[in-house]
mmCIF file of C-alpha atoms in Angstrom:
data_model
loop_
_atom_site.group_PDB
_atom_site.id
_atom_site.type_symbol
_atom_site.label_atom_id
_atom_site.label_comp_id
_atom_site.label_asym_id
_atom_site.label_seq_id
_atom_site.Cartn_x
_atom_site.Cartn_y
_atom_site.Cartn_z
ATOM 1 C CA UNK A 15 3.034 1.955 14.634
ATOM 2 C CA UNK A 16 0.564 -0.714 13.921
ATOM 3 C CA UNK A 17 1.371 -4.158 15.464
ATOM 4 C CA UNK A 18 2.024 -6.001 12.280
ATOM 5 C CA UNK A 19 4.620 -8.462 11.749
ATOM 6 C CA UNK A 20 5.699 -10.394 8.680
ATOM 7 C CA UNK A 21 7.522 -13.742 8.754
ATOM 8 C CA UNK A 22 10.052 -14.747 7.127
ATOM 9 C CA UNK A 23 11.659 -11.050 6.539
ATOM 10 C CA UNK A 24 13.991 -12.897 3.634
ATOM 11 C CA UNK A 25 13.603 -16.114 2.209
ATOM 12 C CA UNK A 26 15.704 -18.039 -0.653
ATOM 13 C CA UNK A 27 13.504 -20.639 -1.833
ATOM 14 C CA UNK A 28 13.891 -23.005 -5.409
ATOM 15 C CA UNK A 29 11.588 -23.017 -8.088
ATOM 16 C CA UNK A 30 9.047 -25.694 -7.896
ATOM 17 C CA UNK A 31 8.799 -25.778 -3.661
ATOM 18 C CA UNK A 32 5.623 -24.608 -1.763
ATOM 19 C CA UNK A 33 6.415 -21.104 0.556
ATOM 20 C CA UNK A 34 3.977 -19.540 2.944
ATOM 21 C CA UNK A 35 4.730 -16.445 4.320
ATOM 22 C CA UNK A 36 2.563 -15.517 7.639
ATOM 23 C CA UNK A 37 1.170 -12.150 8.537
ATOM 24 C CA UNK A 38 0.273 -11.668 12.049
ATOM 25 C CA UNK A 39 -1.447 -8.181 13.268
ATOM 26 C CA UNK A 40 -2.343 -7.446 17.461
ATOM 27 C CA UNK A 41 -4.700 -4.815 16.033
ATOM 28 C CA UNK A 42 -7.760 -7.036 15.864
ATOM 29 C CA UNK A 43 -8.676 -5.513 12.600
ATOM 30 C CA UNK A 44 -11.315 -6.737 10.417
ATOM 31 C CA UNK A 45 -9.419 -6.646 7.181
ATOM 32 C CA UNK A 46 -6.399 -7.974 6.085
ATOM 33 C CA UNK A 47 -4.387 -7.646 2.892
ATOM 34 C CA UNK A 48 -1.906 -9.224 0.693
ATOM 35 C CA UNK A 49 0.713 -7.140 -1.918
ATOM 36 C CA UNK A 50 3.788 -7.519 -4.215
ATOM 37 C CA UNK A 51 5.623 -4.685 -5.160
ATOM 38 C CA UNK A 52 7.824 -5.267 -8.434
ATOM 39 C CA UNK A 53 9.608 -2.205 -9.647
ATOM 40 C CA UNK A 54 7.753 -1.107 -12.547
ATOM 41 C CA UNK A 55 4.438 -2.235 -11.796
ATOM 42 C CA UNK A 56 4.001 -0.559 -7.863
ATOM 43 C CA UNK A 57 1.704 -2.617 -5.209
ATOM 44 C CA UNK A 58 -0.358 -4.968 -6.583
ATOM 45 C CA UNK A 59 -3.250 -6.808 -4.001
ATOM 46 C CA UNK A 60 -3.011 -10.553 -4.501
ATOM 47 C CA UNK A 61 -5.645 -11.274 -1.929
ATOM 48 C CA UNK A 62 -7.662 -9.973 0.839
ATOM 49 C CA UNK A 63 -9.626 -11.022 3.783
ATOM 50 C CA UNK A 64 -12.574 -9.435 5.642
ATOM 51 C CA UNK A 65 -12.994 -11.965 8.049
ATOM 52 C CA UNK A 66 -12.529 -15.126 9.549
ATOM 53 C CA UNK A 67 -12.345 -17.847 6.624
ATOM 54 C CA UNK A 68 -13.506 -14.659 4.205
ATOM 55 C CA UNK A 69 -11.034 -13.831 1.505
ATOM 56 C CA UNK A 70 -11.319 -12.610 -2.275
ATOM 57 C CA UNK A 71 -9.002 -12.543 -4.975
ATOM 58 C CA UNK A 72 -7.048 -9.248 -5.768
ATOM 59 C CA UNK A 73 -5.873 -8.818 -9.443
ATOM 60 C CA UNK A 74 -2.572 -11.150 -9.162
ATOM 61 C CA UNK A 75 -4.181 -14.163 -7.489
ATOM 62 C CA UNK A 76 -2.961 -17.184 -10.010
ATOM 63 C CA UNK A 77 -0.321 -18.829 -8.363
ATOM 64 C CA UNK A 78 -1.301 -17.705 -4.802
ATOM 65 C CA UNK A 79 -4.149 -19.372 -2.298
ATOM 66 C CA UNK A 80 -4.237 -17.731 1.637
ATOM 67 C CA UNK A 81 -5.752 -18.670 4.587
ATOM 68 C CA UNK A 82 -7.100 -17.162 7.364
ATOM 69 C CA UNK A 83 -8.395 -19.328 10.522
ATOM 70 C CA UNK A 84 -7.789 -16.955 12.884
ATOM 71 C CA UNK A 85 -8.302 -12.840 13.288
ATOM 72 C CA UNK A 86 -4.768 -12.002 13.492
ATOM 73 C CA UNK A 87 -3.109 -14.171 11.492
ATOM 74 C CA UNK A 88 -3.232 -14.069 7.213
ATOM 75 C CA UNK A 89 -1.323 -16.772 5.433
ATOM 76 C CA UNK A 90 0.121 -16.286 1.725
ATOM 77 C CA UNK A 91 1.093 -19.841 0.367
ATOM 78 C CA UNK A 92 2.755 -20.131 -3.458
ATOM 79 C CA UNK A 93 1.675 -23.724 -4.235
ATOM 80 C CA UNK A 94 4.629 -24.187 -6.052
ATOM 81 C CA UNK A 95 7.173 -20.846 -6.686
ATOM 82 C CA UNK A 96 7.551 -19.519 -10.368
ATOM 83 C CA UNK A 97 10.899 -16.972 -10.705
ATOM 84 C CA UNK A 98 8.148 -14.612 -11.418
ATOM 85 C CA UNK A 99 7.300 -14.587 -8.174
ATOM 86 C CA UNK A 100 10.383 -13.362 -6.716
ATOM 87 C CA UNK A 101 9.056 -9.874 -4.952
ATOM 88 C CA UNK A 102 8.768 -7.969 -2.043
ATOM 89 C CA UNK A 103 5.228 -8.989 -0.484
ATOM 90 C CA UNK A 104 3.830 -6.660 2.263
ATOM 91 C CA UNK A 105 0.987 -7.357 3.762
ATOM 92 C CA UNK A 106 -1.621 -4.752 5.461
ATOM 93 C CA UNK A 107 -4.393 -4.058 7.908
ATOM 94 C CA UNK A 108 -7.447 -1.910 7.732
ATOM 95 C CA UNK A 109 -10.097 -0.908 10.688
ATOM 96 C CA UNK A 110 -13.865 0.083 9.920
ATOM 97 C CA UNK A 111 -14.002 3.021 7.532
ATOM 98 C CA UNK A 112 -15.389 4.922 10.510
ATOM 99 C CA UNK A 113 -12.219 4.760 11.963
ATOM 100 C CA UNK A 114 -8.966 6.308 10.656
ATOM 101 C CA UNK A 115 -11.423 6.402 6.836
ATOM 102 C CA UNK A 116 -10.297 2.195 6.330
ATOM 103 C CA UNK A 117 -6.462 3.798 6.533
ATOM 104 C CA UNK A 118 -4.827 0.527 5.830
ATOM 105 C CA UNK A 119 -0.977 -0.029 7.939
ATOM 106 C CA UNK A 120 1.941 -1.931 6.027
ATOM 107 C CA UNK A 121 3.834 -4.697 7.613
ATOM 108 C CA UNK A 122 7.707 -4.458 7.014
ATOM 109 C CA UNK A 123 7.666 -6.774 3.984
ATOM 110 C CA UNK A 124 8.927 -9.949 2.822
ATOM 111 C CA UNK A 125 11.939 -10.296 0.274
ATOM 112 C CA UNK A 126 11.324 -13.757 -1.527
ATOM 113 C CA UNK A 127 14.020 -14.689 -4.350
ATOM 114 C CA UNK A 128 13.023 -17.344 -6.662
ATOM 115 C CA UNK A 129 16.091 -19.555 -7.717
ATOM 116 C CA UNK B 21 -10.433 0.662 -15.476
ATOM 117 C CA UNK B 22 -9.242 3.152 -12.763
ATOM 118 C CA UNK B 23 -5.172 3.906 -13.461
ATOM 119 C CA UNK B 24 -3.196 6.201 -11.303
ATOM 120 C CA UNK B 25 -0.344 8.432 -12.116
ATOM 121 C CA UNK B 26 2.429 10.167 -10.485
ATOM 122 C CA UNK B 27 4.398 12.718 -12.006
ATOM 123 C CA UNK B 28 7.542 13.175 -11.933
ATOM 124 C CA UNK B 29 8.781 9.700 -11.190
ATOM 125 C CA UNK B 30 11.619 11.680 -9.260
ATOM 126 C CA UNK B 31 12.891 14.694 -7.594
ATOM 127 C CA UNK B 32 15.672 16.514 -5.807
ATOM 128 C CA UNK B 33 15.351 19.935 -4.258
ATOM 129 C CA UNK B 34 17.336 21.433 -2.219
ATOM 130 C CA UNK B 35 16.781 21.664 1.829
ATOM 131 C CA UNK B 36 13.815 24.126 2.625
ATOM 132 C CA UNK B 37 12.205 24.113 -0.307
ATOM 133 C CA UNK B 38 8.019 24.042 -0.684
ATOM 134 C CA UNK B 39 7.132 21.348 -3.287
ATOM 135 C CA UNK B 40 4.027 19.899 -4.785
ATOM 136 C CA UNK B 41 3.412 16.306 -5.773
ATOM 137 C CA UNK B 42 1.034 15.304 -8.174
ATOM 138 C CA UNK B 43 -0.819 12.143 -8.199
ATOM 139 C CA UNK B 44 -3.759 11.679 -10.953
ATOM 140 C CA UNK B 45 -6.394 9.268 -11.482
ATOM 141 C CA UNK B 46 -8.652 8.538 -14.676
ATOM 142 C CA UNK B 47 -12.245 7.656 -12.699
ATOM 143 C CA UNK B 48 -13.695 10.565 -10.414
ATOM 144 C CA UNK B 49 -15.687 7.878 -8.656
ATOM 145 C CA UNK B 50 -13.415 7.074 -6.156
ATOM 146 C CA UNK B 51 -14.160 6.450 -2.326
ATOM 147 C CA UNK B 52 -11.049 8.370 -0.832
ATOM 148 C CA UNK B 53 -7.566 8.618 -1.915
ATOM 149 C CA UNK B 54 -4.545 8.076 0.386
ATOM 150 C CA UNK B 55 -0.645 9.199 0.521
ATOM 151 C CA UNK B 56 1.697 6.887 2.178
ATOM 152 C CA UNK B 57 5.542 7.325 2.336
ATOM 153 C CA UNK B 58 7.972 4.682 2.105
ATOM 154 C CA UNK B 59 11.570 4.703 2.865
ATOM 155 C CA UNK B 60 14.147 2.231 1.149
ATOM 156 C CA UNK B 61 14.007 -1.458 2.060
ATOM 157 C CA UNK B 62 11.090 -0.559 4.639
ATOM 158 C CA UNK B 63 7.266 -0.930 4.161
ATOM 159 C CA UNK B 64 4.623 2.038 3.467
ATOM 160 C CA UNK B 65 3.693 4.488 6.401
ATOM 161 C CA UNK B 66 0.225 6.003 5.786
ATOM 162 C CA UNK B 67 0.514 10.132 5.527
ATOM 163 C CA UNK B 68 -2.991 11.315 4.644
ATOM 164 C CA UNK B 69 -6.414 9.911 3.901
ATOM 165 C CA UNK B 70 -8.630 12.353 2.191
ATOM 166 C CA UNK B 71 -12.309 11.110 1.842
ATOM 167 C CA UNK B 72 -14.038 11.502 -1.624
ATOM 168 C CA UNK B 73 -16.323 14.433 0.204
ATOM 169 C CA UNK B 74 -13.322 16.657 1.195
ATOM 170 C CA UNK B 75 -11.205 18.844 -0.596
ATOM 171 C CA UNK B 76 -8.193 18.728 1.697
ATOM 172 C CA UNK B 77 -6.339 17.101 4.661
ATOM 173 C CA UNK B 78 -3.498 18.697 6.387
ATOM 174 C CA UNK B 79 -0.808 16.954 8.994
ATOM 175 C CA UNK B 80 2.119 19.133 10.504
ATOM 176 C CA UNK B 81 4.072 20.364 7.316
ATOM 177 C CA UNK B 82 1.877 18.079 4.832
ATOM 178 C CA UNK B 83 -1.048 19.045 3.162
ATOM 179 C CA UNK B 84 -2.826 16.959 0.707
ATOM 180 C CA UNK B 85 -5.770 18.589 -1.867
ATOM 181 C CA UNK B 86 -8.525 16.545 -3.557
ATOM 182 C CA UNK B 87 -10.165 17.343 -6.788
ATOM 183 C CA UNK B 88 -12.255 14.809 -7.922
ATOM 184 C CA UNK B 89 -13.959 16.519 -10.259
ATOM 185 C CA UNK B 90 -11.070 17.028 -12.159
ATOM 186 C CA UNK B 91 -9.202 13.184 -10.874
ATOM 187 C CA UNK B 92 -6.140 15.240 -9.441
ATOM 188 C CA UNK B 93 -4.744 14.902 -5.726
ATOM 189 C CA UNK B 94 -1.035 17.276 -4.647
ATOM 190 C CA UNK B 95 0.477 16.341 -1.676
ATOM 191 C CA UNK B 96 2.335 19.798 -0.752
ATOM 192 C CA UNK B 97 5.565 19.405 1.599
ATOM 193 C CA UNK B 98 6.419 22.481 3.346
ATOM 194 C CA UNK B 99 10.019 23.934 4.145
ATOM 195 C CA UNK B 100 11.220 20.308 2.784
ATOM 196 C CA UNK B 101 13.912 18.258 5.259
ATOM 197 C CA UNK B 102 16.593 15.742 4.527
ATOM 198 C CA UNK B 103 14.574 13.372 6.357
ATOM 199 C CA UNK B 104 11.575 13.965 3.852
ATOM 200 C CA UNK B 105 13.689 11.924 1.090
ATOM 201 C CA UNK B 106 11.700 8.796 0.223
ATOM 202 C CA UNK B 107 9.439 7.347 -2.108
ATOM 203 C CA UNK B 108 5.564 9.305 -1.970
ATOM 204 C CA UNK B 109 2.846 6.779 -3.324
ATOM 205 C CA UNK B 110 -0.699 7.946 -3.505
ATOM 206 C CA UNK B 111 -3.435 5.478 -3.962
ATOM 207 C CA UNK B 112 -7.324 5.199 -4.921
ATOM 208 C CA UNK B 113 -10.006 3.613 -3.678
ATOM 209 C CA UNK B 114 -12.999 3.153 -6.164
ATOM 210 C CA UNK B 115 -16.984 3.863 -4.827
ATOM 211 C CA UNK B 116 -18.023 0.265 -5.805
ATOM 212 C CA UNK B 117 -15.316 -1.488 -3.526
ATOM 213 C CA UNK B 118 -13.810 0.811 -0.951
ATOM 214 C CA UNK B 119 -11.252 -1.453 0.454
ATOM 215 C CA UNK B 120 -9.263 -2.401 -2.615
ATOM 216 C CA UNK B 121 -6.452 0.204 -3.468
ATOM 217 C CA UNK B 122 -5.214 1.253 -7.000
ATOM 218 C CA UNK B 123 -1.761 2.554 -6.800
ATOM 219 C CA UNK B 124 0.465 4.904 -8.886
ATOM 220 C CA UNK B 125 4.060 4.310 -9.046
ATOM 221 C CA UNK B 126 5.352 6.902 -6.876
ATOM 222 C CA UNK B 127 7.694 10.087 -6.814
ATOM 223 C CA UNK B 128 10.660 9.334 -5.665
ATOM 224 C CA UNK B 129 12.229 12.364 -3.756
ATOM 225 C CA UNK B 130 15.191 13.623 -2.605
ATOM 226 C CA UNK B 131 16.264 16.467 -0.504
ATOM 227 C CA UNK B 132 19.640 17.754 -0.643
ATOM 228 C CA UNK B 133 21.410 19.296 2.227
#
């Protein structure tokens, strides 16, 4: 398995309080990825990073800002949580597309409930 | 905009059975398409990456085809195990930006014993 590790695994939070959720990969892989997966609507990429200090939005970004100061660690921080962001976020990693095609490997998720 | 689709949404078969899943996608300019398999409460494990140029990728008792021409991918699971049940995602990349993934929903299957 890839070394990727997600932290917290569960976290009860109230609405209206900032959360960051850390990512942290031993793979030294170039890109990095953030999701939420909401039954009914699948993954969805919030944000991604290809690079120190390099990210780009994915198509849920409102609400969401990351960070990424180092190569193996990707932070997801809700500014201030909505009960519409209660999810499951996994976050990913993906080598060169010469290797593996850009496969990208899933952490073990994050539960997040909203209150 | 690029939409992926799974059909069926679910399955059960019993143990041993060969079944197809179907995964389609509305733009043929893709970059490669992937399977991944997730399990309940866990995150995705990647199955099969099949690159836009190739028609087919096989691992063990999975083999995944590619038509692009056509925007279909089947993920074919041979002699099906109890330990197969889970939920099969397939997702796209597009040409124009190859690390971004479009998923479908999934299949979720389920092999009786």
């Amino acid at each position: 398995d890839a070394g990727i590790t997600q932290s917290p695994r569960h976290k009860v939070t109230e609405t209206g309080t900032p959360v960051t959720l850390r990512c942290h990969q031993t793979e030294n892989h170039r890109y990095m990825y953030w999701y939420r997966q909401d039954p009914g609507h699948g993954l969805r990429l919030i944000h991604y990073s290809y690079g120190v200090k390099d990210t780009d939005k994915g198509e849920v970004s409102d609400g969401y800002s990351v960070s990424r100061s180092k190569t193996e660690d990707f932070l997801l921080t809700l500014e201030s949580a909505t009960s519409s962001q209660t999810s499951v976020y996994f976050c990913a990693i993906s080598g060169p597309l010469n290797t593996a095609g850009g496969t990208q490997y899933f952490g073990p998720g994050t539960r997040l409930l909203v209150l | 905009k690029q939409e992926v689709t799974q059909i069926p949404a679910a399955l059960s078969v019993p143990e041993g059975e060969n079944l197809v899943l179907n995964c389609s996608f509305t733009d043929s300019a893709i970059y490669n398409l992937q399977w991944f398999r997730q399990d309940p409460g866990k995150g995705l494990t990647s199955l099969l990456l099949i690159q836009s140029s190739q028609r087919e990728q096989t691992s063990g008792r999975l083999n995944a085809s590619l038509d692009k021409s056509s925007g279909r991918s089947t993920l074919y699971i041979a002699a099906s195990q109890p330990g197969d049940s889970a939920t099969y995602l397939c997702a796209v990349s597009e040409a124009g930006n190859n690390r971004k993934l479009i998923w479908g929903l999934g299949t979720s299957l389920a092999v009786n014993p």
